[in-house]
CSV table of C-alpha atoms and ligand atoms in Angstrom, one decimal:
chain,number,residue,atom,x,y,z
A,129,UNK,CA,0.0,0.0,0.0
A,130,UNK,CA,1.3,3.4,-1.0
A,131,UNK,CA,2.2,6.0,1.8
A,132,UNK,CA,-0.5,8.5,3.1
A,133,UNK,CA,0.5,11.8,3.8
A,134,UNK,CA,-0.7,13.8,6.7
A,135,UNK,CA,-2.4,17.4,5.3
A,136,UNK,CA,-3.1,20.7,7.3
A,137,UNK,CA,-4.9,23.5,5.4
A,138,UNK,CA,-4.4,27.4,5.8
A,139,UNK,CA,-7.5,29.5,4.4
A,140,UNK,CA,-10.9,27.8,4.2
A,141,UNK,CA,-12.7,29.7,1.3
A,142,UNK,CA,-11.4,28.0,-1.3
A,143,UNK,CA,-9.3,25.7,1.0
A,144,UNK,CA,-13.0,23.9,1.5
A,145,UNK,CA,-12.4,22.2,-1.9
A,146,UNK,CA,-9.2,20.6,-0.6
A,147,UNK,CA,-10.3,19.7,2.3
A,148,UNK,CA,-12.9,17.9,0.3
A,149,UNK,CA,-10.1,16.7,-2.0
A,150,UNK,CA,-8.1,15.0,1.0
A,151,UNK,CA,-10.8,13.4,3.1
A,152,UNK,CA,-11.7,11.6,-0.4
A,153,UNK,CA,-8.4,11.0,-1.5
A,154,UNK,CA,-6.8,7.9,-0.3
A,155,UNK,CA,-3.0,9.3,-0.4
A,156,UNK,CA,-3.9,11.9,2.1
A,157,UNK,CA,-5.9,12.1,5.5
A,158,UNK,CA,-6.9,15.4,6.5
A,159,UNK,CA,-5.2,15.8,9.8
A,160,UNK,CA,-5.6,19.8,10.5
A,161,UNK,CA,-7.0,23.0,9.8
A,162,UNK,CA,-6.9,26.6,10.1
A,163,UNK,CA,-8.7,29.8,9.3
A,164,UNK,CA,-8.1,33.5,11.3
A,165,UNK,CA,-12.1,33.5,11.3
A,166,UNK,CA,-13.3,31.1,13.7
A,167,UNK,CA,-17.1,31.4,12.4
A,168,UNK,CA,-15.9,29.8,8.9
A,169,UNK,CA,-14.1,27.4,10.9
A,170,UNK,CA,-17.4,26.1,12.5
A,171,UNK,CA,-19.1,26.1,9.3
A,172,UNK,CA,-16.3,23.9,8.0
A,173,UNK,CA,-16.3,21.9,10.8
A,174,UNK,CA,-20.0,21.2,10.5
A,175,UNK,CA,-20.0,20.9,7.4
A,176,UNK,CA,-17.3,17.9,6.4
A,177,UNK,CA,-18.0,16.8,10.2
A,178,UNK,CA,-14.2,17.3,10.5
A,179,UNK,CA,-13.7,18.9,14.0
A,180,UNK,CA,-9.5,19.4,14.3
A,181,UNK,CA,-9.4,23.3,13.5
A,182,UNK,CA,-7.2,26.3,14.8
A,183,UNK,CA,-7.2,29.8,14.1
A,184,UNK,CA,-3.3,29.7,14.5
A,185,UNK,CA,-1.6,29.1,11.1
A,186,UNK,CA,2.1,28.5,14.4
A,187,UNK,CA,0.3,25.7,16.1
A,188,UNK,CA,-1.1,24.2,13.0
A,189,UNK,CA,2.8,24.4,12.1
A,190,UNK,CA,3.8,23.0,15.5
A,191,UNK,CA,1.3,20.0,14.5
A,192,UNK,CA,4.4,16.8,14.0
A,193,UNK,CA,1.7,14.3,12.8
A,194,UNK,CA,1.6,17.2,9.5
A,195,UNK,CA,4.0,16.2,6.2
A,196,UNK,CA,2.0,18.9,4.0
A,197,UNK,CA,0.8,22.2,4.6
A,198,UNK,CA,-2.0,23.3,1.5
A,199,UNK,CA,-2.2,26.9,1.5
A,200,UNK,CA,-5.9,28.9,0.2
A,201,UNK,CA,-4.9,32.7,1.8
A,202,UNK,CA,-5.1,35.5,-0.2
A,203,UNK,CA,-2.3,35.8,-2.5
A,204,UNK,CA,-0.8,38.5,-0.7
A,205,UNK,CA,0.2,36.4,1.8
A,206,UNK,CA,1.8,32.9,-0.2
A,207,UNK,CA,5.1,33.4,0.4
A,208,UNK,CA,5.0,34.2,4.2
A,209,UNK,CA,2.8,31.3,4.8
A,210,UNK,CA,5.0,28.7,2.2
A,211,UNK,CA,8.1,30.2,4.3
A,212,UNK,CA,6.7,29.1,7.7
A,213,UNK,CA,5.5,25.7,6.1
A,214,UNK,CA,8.6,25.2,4.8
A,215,UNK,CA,10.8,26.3,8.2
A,216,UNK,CA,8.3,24.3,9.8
A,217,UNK,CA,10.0,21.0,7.7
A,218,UNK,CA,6.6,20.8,6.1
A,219,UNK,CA,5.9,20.5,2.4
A,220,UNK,CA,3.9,22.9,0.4
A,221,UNK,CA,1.0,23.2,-2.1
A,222,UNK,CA,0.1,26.7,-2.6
A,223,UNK,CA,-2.6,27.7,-4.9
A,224,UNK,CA,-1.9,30.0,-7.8
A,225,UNK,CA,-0.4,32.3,-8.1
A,226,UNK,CA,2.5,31.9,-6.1
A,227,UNK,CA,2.9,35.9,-5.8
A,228,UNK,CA,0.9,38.4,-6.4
A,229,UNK,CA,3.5,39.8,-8.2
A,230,UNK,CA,8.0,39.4,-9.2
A,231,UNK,CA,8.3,41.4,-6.3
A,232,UNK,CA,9.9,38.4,-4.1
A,233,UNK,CA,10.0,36.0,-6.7
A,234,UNK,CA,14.1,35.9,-6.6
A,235,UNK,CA,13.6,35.4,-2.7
A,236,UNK,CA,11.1,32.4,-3.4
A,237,UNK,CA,13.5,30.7,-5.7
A,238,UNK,CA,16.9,31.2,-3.4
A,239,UNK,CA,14.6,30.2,-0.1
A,240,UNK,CA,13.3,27.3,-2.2
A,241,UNK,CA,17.2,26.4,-3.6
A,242,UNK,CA,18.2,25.7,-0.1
A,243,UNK,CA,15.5,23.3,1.7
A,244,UNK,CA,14.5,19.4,0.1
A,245,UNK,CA,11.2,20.1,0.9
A,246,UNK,CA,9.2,20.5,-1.9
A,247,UNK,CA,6.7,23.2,-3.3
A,248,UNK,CA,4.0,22.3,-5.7
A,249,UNK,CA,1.7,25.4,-7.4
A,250,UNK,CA,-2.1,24.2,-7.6
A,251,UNK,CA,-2.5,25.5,-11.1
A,252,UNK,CA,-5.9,23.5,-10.9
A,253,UNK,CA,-7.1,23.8,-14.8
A,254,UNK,CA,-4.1,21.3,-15.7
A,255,UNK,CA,-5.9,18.6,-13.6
A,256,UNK,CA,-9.5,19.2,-15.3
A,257,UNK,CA,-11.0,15.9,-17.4
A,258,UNK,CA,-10.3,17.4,-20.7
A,259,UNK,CA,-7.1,19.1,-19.7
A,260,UNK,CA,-6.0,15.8,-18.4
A,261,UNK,CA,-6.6,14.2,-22.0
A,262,UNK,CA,-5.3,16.6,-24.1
A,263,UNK,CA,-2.4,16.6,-22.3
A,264,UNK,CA,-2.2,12.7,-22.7
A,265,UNK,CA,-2.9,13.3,-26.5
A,266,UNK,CA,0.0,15.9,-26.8
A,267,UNK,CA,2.2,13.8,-24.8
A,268,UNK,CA,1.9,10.5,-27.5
A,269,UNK,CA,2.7,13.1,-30.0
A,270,UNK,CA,-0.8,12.9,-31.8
A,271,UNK,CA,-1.1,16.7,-32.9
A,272,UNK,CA,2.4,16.2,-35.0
A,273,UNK,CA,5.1,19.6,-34.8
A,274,UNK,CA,2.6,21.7,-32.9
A,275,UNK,CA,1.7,25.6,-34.2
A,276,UNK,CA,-0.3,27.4,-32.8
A,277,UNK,CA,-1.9,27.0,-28.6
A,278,UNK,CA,-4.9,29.3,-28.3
A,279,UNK,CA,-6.5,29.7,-24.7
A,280,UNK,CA,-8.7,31.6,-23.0
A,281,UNK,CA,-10.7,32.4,-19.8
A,282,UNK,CA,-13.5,34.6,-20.1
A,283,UNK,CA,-16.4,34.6,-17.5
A,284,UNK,CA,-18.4,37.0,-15.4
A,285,UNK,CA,-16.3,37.4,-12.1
A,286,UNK,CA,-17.6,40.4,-10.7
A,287,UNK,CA,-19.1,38.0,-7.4
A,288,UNK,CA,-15.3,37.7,-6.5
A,289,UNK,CA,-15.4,41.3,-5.7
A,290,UNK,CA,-17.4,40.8,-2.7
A,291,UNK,CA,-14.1,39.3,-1.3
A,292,UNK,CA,-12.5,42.3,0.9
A,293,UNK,CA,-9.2,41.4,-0.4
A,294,UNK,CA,-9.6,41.3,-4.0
A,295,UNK,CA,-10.1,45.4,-3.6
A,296,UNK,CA,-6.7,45.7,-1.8
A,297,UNK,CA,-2.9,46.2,-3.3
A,298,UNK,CA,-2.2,43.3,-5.2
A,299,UNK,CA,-5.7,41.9,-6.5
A,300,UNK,CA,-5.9,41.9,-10.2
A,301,UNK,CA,-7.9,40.1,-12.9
A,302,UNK,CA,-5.1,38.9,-14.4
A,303,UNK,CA,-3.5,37.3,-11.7
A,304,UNK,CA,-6.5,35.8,-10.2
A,305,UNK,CA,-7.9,34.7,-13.1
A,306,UNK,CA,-6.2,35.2,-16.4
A,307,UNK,CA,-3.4,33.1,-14.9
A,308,UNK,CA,-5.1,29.9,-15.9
A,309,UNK,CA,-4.8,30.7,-19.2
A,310,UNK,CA,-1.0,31.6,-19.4
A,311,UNK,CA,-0.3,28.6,-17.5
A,312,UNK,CA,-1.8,27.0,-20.4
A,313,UNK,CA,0.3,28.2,-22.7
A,314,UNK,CA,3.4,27.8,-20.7
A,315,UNK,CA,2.5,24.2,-20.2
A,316,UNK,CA,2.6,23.8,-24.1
A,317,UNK,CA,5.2,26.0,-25.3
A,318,UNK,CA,7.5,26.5,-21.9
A,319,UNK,CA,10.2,28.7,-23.9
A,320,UNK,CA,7.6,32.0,-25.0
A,321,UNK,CA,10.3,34.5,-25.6
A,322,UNK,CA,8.5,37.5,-27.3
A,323,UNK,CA,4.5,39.0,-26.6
A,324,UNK,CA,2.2,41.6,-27.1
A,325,UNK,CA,-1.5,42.2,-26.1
A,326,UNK,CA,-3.6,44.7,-25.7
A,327,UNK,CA,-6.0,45.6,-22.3
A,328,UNK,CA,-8.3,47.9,-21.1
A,329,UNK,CA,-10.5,48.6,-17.9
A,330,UNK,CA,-14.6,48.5,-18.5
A,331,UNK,CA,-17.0,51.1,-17.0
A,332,UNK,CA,-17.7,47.6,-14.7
A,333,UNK,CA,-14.7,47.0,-13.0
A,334,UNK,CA,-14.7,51.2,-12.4
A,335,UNK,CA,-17.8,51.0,-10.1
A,336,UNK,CA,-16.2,49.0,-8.0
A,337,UNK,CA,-13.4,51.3,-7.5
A,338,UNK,CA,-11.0,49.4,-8.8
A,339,UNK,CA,-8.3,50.2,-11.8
A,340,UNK,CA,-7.7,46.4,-13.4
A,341,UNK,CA,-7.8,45.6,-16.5
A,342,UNK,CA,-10.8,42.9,-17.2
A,343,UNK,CA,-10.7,42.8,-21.1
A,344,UNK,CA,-7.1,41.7,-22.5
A,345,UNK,CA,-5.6,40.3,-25.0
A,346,UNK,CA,-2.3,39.0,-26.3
A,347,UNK,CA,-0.1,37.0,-28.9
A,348,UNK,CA,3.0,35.6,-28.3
A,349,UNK,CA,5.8,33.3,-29.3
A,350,UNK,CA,8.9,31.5,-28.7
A,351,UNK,CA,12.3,31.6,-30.4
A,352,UNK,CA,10.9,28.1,-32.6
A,353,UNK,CA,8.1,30.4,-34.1
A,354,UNK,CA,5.6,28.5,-32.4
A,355,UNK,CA,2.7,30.8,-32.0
A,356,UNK,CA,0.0,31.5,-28.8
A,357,UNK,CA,-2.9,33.5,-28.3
A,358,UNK,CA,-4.7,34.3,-25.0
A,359,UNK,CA,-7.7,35.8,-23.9
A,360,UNK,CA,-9.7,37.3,-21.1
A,361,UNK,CA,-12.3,39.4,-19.9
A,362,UNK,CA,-13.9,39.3,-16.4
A,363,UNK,CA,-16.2,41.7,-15.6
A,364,UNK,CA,-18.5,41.9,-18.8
A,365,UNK,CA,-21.4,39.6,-19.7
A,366,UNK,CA,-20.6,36.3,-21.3
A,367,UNK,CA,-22.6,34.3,-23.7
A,368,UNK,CA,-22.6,31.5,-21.2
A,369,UNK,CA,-21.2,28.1,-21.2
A,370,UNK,CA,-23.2,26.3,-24.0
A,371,UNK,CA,-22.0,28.9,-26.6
A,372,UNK,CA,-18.5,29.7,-25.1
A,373,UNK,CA,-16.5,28.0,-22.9
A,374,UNK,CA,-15.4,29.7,-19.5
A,375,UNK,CA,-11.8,28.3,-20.5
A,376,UNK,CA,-10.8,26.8,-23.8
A,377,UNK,CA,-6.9,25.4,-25.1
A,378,UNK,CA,-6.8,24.7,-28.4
A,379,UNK,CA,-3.8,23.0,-29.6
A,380,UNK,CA,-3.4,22.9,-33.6
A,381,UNK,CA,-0.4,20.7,-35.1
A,382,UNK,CA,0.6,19.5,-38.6
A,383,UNK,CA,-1.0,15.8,-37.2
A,384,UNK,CA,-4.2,17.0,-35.3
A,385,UNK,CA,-6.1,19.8,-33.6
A,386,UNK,CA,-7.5,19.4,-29.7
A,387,UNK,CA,-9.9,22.0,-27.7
A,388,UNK,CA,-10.1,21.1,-23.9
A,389,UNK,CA,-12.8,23.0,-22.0
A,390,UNK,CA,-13.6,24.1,-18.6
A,391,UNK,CA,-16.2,23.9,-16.9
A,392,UNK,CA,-17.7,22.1,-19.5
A,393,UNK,CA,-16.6,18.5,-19.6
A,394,UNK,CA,-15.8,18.3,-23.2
A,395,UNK,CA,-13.0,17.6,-25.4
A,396,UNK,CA,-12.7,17.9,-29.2
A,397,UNK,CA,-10.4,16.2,-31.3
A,398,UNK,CA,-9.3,15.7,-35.2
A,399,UNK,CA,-6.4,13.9,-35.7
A,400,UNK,CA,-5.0,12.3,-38.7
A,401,UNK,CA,-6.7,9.9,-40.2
A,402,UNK,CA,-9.9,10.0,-37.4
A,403,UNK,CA,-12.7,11.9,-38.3
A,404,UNK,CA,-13.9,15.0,-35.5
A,405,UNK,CA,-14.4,13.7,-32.3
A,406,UNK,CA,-16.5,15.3,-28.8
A,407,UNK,CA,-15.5,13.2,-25.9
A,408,UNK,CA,-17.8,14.2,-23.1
A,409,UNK,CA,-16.5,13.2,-19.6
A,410,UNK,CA,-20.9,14.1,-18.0
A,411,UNK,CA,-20.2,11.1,-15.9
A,412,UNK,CA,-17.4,12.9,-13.8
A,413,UNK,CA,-19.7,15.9,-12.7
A,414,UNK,CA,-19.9,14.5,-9.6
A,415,UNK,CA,-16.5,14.5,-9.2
A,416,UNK,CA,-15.5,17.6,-10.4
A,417,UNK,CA,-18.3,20.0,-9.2
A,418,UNK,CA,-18.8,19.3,-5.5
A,419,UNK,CA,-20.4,21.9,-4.4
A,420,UNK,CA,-22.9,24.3,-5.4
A,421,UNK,CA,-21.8,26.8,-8.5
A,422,UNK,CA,-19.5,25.5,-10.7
A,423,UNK,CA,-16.7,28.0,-9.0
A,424,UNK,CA,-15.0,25.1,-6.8
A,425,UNK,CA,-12.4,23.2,-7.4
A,426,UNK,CA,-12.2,19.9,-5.6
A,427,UNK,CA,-12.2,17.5,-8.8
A,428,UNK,CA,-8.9,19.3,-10.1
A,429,UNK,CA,-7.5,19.8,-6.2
A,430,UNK,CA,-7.9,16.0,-5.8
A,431,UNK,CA,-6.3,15.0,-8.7
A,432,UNK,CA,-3.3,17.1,-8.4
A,433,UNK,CA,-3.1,16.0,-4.6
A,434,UNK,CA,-2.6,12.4,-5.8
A,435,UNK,CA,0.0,13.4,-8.4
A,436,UNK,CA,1.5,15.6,-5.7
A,437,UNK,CA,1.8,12.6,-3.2
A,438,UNK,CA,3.0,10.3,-6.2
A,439,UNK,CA,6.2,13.0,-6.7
A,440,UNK,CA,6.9,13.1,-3.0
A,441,UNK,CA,7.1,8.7,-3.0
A,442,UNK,CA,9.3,9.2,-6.0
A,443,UNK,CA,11.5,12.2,-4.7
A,444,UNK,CA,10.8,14.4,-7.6
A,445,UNK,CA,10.2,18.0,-8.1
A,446,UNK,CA,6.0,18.4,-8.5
A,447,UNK,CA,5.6,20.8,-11.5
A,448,UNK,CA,4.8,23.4,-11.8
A,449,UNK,CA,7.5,24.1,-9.2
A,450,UNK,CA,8.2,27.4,-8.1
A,451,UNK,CA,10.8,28.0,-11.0
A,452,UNK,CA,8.1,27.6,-13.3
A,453,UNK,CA,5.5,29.1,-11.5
A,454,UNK,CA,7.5,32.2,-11.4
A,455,UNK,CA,8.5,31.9,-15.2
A,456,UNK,CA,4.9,32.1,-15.5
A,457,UNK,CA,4.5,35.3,-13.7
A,458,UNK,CA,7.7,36.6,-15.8
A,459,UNK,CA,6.0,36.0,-18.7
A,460,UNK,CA,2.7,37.8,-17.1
A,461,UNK,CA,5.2,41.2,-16.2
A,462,UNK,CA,5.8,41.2,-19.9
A,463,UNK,CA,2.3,40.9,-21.1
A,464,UNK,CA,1.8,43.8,-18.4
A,465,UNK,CA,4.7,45.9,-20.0
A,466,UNK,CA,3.8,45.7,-23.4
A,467,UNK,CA,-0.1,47.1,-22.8
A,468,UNK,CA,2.2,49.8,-21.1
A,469,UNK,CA,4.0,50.0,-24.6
A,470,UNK,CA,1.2,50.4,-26.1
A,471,UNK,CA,1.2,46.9,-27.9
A,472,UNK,CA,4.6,46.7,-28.8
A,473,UNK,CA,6.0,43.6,-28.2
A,474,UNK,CA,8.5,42.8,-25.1
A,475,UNK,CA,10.8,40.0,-24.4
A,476,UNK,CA,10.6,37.4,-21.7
A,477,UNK,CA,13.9,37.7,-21.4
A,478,UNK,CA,14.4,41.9,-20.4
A,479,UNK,CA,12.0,40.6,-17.3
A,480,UNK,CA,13.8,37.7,-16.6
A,481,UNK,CA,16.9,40.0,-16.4
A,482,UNK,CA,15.9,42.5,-14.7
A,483,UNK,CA,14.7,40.3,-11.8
A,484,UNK,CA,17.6,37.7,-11.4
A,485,UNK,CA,15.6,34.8,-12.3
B,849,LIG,N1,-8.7,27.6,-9.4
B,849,LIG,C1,-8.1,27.8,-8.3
B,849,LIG,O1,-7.1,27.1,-8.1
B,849,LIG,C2,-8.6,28.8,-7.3
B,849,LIG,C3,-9.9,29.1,-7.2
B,849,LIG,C4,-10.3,30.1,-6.2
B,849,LIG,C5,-9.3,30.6,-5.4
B,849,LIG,N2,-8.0,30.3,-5.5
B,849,LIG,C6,-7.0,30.9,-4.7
B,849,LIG,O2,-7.2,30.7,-3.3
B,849,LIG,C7,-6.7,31.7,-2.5
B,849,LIG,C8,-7.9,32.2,-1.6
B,849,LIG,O3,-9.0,32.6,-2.4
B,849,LIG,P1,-10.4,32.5,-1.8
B,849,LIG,O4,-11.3,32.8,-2.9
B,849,LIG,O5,-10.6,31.3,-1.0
B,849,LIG,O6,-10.4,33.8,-0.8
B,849,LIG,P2,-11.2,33.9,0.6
B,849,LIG,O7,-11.1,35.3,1.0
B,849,LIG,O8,-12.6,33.4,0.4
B,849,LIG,O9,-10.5,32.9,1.6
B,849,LIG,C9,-9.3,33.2,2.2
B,849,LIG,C10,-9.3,32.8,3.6
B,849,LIG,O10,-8.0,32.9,4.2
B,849,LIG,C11,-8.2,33.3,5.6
B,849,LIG,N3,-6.9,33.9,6.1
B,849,LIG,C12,-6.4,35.1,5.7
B,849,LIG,N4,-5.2,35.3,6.4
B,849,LIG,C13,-5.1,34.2,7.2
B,849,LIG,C14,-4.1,33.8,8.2
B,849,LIG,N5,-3.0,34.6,8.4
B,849,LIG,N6,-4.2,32.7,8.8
B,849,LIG,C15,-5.3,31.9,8.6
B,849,LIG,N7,-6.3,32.2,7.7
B,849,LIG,C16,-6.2,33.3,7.0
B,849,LIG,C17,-9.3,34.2,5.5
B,849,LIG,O11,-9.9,34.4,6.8
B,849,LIG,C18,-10.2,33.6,4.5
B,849,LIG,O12,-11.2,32.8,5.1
B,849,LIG,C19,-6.3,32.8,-3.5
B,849,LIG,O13,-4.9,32.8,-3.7
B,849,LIG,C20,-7.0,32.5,-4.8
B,849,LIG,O14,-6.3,32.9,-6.0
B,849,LIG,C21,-7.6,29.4,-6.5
């Protein structure tokens, strides 16, 4: 029987979906966890029937029975609470992004360089059904000398603004959401050297006070030619999931062409000598949306749990790490500079520079 790791959780909003991920998952038990609002604590407690809380992230840390801390705080505060994890002699999953900006992303990787204990970033739309085939697909080389990756993530967010901290220093649409989307592309063509986009702030982002873009836009490439395009806007109405996915990758190669989809559990394919195929995963639903809303993430939180726990028997670095989590944000900073430019496109590597990565 395979080893079971023993989990604590920081930050029960979203952290509800991993809790729901571990007490299902049989590579984990869910041994503590911890909120700074003892009323959501309750309600968690009640709810999974799941009674070992704190509201103390140090005697959570101070828990020996823990191997793994999984960390759901605002993104403002990752890299203090990976840091204690990690001092702690804990490992870490930490949902994305890592940092809310490049700001400490040099200290990350040096304080990273010099423990074995190993950090995982939950980029959760990796571990979705369709996700998980496509990648499968692209991995047995069925798309031939890929092209062109095209992804997106377009859906009405303005419900997240009701969170206090997405109206703080540091919140923007683009980390908090538009991130799943570059992941995407990074995950496909890790080496994007050049990009240029386009992004503006709507009338409804402006009511709530805020200055983020929510409509952007971008095309980019790496040194081979390949080509990407990305997509976002989050605070206008969408034409809901039927007509549009909320997230889409399209992979297109000399052999085949693949579209994964989130939150619908479909997945096109064409490849050589197949006709067009839609593979619908309906039967997973349960699975995947837990919870009321199809905002939650359990489905992806378990699966990437599992293949977290299967890198720590093996020794190996969970990916994406935090090297390529902050690659990913270095490739974000250069988006951001070139709608500063006014379009013009900027190199990954003037970032990369800049910031001693
Ligand atoms: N697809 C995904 O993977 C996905 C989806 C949603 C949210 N997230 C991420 O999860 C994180 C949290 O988002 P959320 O929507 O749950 O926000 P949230 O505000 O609902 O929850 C954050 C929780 O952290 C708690 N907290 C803050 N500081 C703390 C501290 N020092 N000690 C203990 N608890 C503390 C707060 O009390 C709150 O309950 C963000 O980084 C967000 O980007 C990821």
């Amino acid at each position: 029987m395979k080893k079971r790791y023993r989990m604590g959780v920081i930050g029960l909003g979203e952290g509800r979906s991993i809790m729901s991920a571990a007490l299902h998952s049989e590579r984990f038990e869910l041994a503590q966890v911890c909120d700074l609002n003892e009323e959501l604590c309750r309600q968690r407690a009640q709810e999974f029937d799941f009674h070992r809380w704190t509201t103390s992230y140090e005697e959570m840390l101070a828990n020996d029975e823990i191997d793994v801390i999984a960390i759901y705080t605002p993104d403002q505060l990752h890299f203090t609470h990976i840091r204690q994890a990690v001092e702690a002699g804990k490992h870490a999953i930490c949902t994305k992004p890592v940092l809310p900006s490049l700001d400490d992303a040099a200290k990350l990787l040096a304080f990273m360089k010099q423990t074995d204990r190993k950090l995982f970033i939950g980029q959760s739309t990796r571990y979705f059904e369709p996700m998980l085939h496509q990648r499968q697909d692209f991995e047995a080389g069925k798309h031939g000398e890929l092209s062109v990756v095209e992804t997106h993530y377009i859906t009405d967010g303005r419900w997240f603004l009701d969170k206090g901290w997405s109206r703080q220093k540091g919140f923007s649409w683009f980390h908090g959401f538009m991130i799943h989307a570059v992941d995407l592309v990074r995950w496909y063509i890790p080496d994007v050297s050049e990009v240029s986009g386009f992004a503006r702030t709507s009338a409804n982002t402006k009511a709530f006070g805020l200055e983020a873009w929510d409509s952007l836009r971008f095309i980019a490439r790496n040194e081979a030619g390949q080509i990407a395009t990305m997509a976002g806007d989050y605070a206008l109405p969408t034409l809901g999931q039927h007509a549009q996915s909320q997230i889409g990758c399209v992979l297109r190669g000399t052999q085949g062409v693949t579209r994964a989809e989130y939150s619908n559990l479909t997945y096109y394919t064409h490849f050589a000598g197949e006709g067009p195929k839609v593979h619908s995963f309906d039967d997973k639903e349960p699975y995947y949306f837990r919870f009321e809303n199809k905002s939650h993430h359990a489905g992806e939180y378990q699966n990437y749990i599992e293949y977290f726990a299967d890198c720590l028997d093996r020794g190996e670095a969970p990916l994406p790490d935090a090297r390529e989590a902050v690659h990913t944000l270095a490739l974000m900073e250069a988006m951001t500079r070139s709608v500063q430019r006014g379009g013009q496109p900027v190199k990954l590597a003037e970032v990369i520079a800049e910031y001693g990565l």
